[in-house]
Coordinates of C-alpha atoms and ligand atoms in Angstrom, one line a residue:
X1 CA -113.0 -64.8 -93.5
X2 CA -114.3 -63.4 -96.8
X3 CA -111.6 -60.8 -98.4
X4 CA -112.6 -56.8 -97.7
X5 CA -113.4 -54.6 -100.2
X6 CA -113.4 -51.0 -100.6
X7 CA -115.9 -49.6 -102.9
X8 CA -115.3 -45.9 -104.2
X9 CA -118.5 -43.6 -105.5
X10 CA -120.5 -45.4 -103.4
X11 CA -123.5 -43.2 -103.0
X12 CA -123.7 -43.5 -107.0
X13 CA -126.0 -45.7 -108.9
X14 CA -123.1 -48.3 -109.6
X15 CA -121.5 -47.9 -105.9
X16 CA -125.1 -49.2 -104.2
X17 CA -125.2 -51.9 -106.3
X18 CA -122.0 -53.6 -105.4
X19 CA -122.7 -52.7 -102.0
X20 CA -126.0 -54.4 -101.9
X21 CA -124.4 -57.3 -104.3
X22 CA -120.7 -57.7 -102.4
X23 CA -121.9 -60.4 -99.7
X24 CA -123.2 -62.7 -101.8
X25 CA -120.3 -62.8 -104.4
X26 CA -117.8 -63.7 -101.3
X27 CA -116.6 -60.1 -100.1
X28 CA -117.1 -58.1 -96.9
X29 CA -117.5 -54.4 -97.5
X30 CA -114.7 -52.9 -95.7
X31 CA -115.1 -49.5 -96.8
X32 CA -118.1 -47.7 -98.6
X33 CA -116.0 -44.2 -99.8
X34 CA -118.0 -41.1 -101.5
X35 CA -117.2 -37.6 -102.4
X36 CA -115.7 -35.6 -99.9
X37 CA -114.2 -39.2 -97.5
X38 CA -110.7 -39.4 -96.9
X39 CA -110.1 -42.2 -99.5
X40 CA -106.3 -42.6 -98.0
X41 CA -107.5 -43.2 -94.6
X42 CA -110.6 -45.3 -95.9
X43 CA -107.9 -47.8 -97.5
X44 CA -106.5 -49.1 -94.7
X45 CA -107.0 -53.0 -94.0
X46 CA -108.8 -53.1 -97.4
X47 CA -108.0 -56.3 -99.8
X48 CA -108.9 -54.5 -103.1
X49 CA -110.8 -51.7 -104.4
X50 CA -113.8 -51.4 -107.0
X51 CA -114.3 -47.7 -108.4
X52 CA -117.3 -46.0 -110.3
X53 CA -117.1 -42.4 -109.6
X54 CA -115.8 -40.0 -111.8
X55 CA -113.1 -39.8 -114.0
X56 CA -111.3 -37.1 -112.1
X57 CA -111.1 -39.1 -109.5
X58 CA -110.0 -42.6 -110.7
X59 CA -106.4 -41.1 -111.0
X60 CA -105.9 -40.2 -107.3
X61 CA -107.5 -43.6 -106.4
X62 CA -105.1 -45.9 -108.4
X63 CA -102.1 -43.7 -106.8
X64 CA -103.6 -44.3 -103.4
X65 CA -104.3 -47.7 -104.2
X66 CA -100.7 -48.0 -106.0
X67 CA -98.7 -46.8 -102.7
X68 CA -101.1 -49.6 -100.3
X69 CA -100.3 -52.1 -103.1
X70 CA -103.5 -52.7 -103.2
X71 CA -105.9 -54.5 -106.5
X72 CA -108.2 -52.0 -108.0
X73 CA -110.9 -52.2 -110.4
X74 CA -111.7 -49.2 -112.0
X75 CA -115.4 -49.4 -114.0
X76 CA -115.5 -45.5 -114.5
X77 CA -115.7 -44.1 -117.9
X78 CA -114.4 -41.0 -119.9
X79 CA -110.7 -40.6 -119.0
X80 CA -108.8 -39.0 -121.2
X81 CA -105.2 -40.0 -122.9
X82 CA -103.4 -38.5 -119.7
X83 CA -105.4 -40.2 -117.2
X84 CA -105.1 -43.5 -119.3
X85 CA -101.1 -42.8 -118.9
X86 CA -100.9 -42.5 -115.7
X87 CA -103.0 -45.5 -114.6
X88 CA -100.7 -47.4 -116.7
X89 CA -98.0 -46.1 -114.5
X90 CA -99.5 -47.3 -111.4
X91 CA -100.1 -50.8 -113.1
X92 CA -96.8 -51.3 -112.8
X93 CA -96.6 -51.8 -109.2
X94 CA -100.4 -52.9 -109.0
X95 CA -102.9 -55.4 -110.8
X96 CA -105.7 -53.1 -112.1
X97 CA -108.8 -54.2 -114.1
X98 CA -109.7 -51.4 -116.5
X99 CA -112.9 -52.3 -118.8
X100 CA -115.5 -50.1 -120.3
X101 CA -118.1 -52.4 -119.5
X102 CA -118.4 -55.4 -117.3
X103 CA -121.2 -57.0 -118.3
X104 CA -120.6 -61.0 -119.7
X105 CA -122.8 -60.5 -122.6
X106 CA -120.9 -56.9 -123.9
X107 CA -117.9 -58.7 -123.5
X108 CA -119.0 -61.5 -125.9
X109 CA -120.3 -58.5 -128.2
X110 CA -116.8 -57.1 -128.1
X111 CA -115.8 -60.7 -129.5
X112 CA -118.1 -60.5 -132.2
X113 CA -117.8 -57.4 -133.5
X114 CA -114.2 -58.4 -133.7
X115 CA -114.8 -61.9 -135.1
X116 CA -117.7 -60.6 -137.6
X117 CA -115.8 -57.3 -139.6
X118 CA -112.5 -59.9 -140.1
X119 CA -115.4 -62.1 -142.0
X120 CA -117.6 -59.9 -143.8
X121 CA -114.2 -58.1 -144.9
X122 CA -113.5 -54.2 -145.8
X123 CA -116.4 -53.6 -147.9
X124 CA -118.9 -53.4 -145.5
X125 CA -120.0 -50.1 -144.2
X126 CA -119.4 -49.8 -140.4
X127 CA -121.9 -47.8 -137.9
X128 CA -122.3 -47.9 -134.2
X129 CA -125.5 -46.8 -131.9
X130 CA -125.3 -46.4 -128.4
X131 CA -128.4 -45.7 -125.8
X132 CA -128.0 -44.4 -122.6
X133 CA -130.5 -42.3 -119.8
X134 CA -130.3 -39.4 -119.6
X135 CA -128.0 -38.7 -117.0
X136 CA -125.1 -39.7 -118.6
X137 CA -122.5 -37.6 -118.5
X138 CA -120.1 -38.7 -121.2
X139 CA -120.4 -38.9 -124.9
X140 CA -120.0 -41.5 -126.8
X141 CA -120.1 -44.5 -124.3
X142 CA -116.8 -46.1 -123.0
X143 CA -118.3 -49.2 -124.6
X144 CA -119.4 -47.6 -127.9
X145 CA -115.2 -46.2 -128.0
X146 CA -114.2 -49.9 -127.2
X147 CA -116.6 -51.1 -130.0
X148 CA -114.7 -48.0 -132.5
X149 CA -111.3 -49.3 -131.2
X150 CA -111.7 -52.9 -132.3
X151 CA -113.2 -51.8 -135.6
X152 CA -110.3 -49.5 -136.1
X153 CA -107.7 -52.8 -135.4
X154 CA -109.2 -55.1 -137.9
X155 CA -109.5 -52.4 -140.7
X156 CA -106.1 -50.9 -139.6
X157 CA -107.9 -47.7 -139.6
X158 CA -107.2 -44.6 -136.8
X159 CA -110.0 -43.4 -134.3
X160 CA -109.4 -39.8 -134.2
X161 CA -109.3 -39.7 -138.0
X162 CA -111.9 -42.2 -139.3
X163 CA -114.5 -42.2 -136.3
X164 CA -117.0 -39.6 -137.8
X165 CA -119.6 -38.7 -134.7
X166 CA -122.8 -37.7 -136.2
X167 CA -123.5 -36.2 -139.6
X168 CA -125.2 -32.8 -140.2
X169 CA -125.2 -31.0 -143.1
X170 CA -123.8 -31.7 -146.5
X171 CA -121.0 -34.1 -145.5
X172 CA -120.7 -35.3 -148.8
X173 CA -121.0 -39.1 -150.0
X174 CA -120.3 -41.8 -146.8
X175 CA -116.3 -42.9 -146.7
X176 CA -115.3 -46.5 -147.4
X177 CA -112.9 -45.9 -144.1
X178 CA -115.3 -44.3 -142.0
X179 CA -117.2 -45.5 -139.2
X180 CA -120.3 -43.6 -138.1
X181 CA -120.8 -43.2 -134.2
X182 CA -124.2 -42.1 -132.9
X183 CA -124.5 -41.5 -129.5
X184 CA -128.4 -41.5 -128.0
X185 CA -129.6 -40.4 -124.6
X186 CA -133.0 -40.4 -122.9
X187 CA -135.4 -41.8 -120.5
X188 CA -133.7 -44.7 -117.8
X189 CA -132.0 -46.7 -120.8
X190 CA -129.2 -48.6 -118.9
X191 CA -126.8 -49.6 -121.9
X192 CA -127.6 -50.6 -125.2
X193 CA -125.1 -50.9 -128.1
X194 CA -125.7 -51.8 -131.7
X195 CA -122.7 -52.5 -134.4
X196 CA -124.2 -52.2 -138.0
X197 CA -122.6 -53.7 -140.2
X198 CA -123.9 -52.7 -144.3
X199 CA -123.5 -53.6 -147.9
X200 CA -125.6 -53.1 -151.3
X201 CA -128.4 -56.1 -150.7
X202 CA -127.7 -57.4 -146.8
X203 CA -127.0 -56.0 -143.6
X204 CA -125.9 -57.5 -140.2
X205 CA -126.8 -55.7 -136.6
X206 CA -125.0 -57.2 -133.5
X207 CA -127.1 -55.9 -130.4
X208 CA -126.7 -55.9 -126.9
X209 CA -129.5 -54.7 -124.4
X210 CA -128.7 -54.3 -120.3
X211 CA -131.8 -54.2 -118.7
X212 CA -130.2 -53.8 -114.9
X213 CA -126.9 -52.1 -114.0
X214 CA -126.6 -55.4 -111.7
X215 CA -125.0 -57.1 -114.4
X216 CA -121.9 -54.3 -114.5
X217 CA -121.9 -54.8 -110.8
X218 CA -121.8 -58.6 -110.6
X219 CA -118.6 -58.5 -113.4
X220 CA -117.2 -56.1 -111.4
X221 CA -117.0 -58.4 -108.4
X222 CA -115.7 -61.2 -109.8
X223 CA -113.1 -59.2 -111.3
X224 CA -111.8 -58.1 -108.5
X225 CA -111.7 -61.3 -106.8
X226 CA -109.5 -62.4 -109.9
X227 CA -107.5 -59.8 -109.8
X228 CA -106.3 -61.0 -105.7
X229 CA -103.6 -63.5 -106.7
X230 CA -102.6 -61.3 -110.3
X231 CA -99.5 -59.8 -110.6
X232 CA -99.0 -56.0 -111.4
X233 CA -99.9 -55.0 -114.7
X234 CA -103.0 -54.0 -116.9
X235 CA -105.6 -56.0 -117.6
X236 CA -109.8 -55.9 -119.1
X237 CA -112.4 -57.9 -118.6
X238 CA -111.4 -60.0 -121.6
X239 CA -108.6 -60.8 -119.5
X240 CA -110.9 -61.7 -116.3
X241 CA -113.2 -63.8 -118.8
X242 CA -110.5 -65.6 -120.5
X243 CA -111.9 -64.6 -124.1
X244 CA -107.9 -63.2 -125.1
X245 CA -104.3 -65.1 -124.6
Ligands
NAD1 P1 -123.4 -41.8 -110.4 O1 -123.3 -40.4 -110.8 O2 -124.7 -42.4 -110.0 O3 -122.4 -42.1 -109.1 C1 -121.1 -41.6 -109.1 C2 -120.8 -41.5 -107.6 O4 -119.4 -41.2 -107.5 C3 -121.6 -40.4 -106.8 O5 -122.1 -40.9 -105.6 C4 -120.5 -39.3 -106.6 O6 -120.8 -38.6 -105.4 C5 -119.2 -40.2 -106.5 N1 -118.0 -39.4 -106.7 C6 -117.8 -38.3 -107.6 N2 -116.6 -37.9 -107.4 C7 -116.0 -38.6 -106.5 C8 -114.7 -38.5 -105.9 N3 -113.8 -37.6 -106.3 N4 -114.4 -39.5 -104.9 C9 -115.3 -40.4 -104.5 N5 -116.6 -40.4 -105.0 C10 -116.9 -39.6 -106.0 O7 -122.7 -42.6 -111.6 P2 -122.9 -44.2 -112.0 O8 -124.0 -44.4 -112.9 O9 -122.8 -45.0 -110.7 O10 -121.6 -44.4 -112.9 C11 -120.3 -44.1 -112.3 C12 -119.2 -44.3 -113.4 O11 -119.2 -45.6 -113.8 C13 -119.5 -43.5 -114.7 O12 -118.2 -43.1 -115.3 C14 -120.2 -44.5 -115.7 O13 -120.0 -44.2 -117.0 C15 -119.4 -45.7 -115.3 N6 -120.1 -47.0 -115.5 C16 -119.3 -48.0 -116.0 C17 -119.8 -49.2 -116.2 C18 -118.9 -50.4 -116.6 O14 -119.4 -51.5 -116.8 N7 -117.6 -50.1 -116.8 C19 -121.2 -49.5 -116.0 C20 -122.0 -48.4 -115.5 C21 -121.4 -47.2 -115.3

């Protein structure tokens, strides 16, 4: 019999995706769970849980999910530092999947951002562009951070001090540490995310496009069905893909 799965924001763009997509990627939808459903009660006789609601509520879920001992994979964005702490907490008496994005093809963006600033070296001037509809509710993307984030690592630079969101006005001359962040919203744009990477005389762009919201929803799936046999702890997408140690 195929393993059950819960699936939390349901109703939500993400939510009927998996639901429409959980058969055919080996699971049995145990429990479709929205605003307002008693997500305790909706739990029970689940095998893991997949979440895209909102960040408020990914919290209370991992708790939940943490006192069932139950896998969840959480593919909501925007938490802050507190909400980051205390899912680490509940990773350690749970496997959770955490990832910004779940798409294959970000993923391999995230390696080449990674692999392409430790060759082109510190003199290159750094930029990222994100795209999203215009629903979206946070700014920058989870993806576009995670893109900052491995930046910052290779140049051993800090994200609250050397991100720079925007420019306006007379900001003076561009930083050698900084790296520009430009978030873009409009229309039904499902994800796109560009890392620029510019000197005097060249400049290299790593894109990546999503065209369907299917392809979050598909990694999503298979991430929780390698989460079933994991042990407690923290893990991303990198993790699921086998792209990190
Ligand atoms: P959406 O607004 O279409 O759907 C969210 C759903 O969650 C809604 O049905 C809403 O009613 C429900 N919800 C809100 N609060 C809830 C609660 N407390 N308990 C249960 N359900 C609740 O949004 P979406 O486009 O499906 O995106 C959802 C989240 O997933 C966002 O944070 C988005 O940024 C993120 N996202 C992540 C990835 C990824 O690959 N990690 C991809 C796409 C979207």
């Amino acid at each position: 019999m195929n393993p059950k799965l819960a699936i939390v924001g349901a109703k939500g763009r993400m939510g009927q995706h998996l639901c429409r997509l959980a058969e055919s990627e080996g699971w049995g939808v145990g429990a479709a769970l929205d605003q307002g459903d008693d997500i305790k009660a909706g739990l029970s006789g689940i095998d893991a849980v997949i979440e895209f609601s909102f960040h408020t509520a990914t919290v209370p879920l991992a708790q939940c999910a943490a006192d069932l001992g139950l896998p969840v994979v959480i593919g909501t964005t925007g938490h802050c530092a507190d909400d980051l702490l205390a899912i680490r907490e509940c990773a350690k008496k749970i496997p959770v999947v955490l990832a910004p994005n779940f798409s294959v093809g970000v993923n391999t963006l995230f390696w080449l951002t990674k692999k392409t600033a430790e060759i082109l070296g510190s003199d290159f001037d750094l930029e990222i562009i994100e795209m999203h509809h215009n629903l979206k509710k946070d700014a920058p993307s989870g993806t576009a951070k995670r893109l900052a984030e491995i930046l910052c690592d290779v140049r051993h630079l800090q994200y609250q001090k050397d991100v720079m969101h925007g420019r306006e006005g007379l900001v003076g001359e561009r930083q050698k540490t900084e790296i520009g962040m430009h978030a873009l919203r409009g229309g039904d744009v499902v994800g796109e995310h560009t890392v620029v990477y510019a000197i005097g005389g060249e400049r290299v762009e790593l894109t990546h496009k999503a065209s369907s919201r299917e392809t979050f929803a598909r990694g999503a799936l298979r991430a929780a069905k390698w989460l079933l046999d994991k042990q407690p702890g923290l893990y991303d997408m990198q993790n699921v893909l086998g792209l990190t140690t």
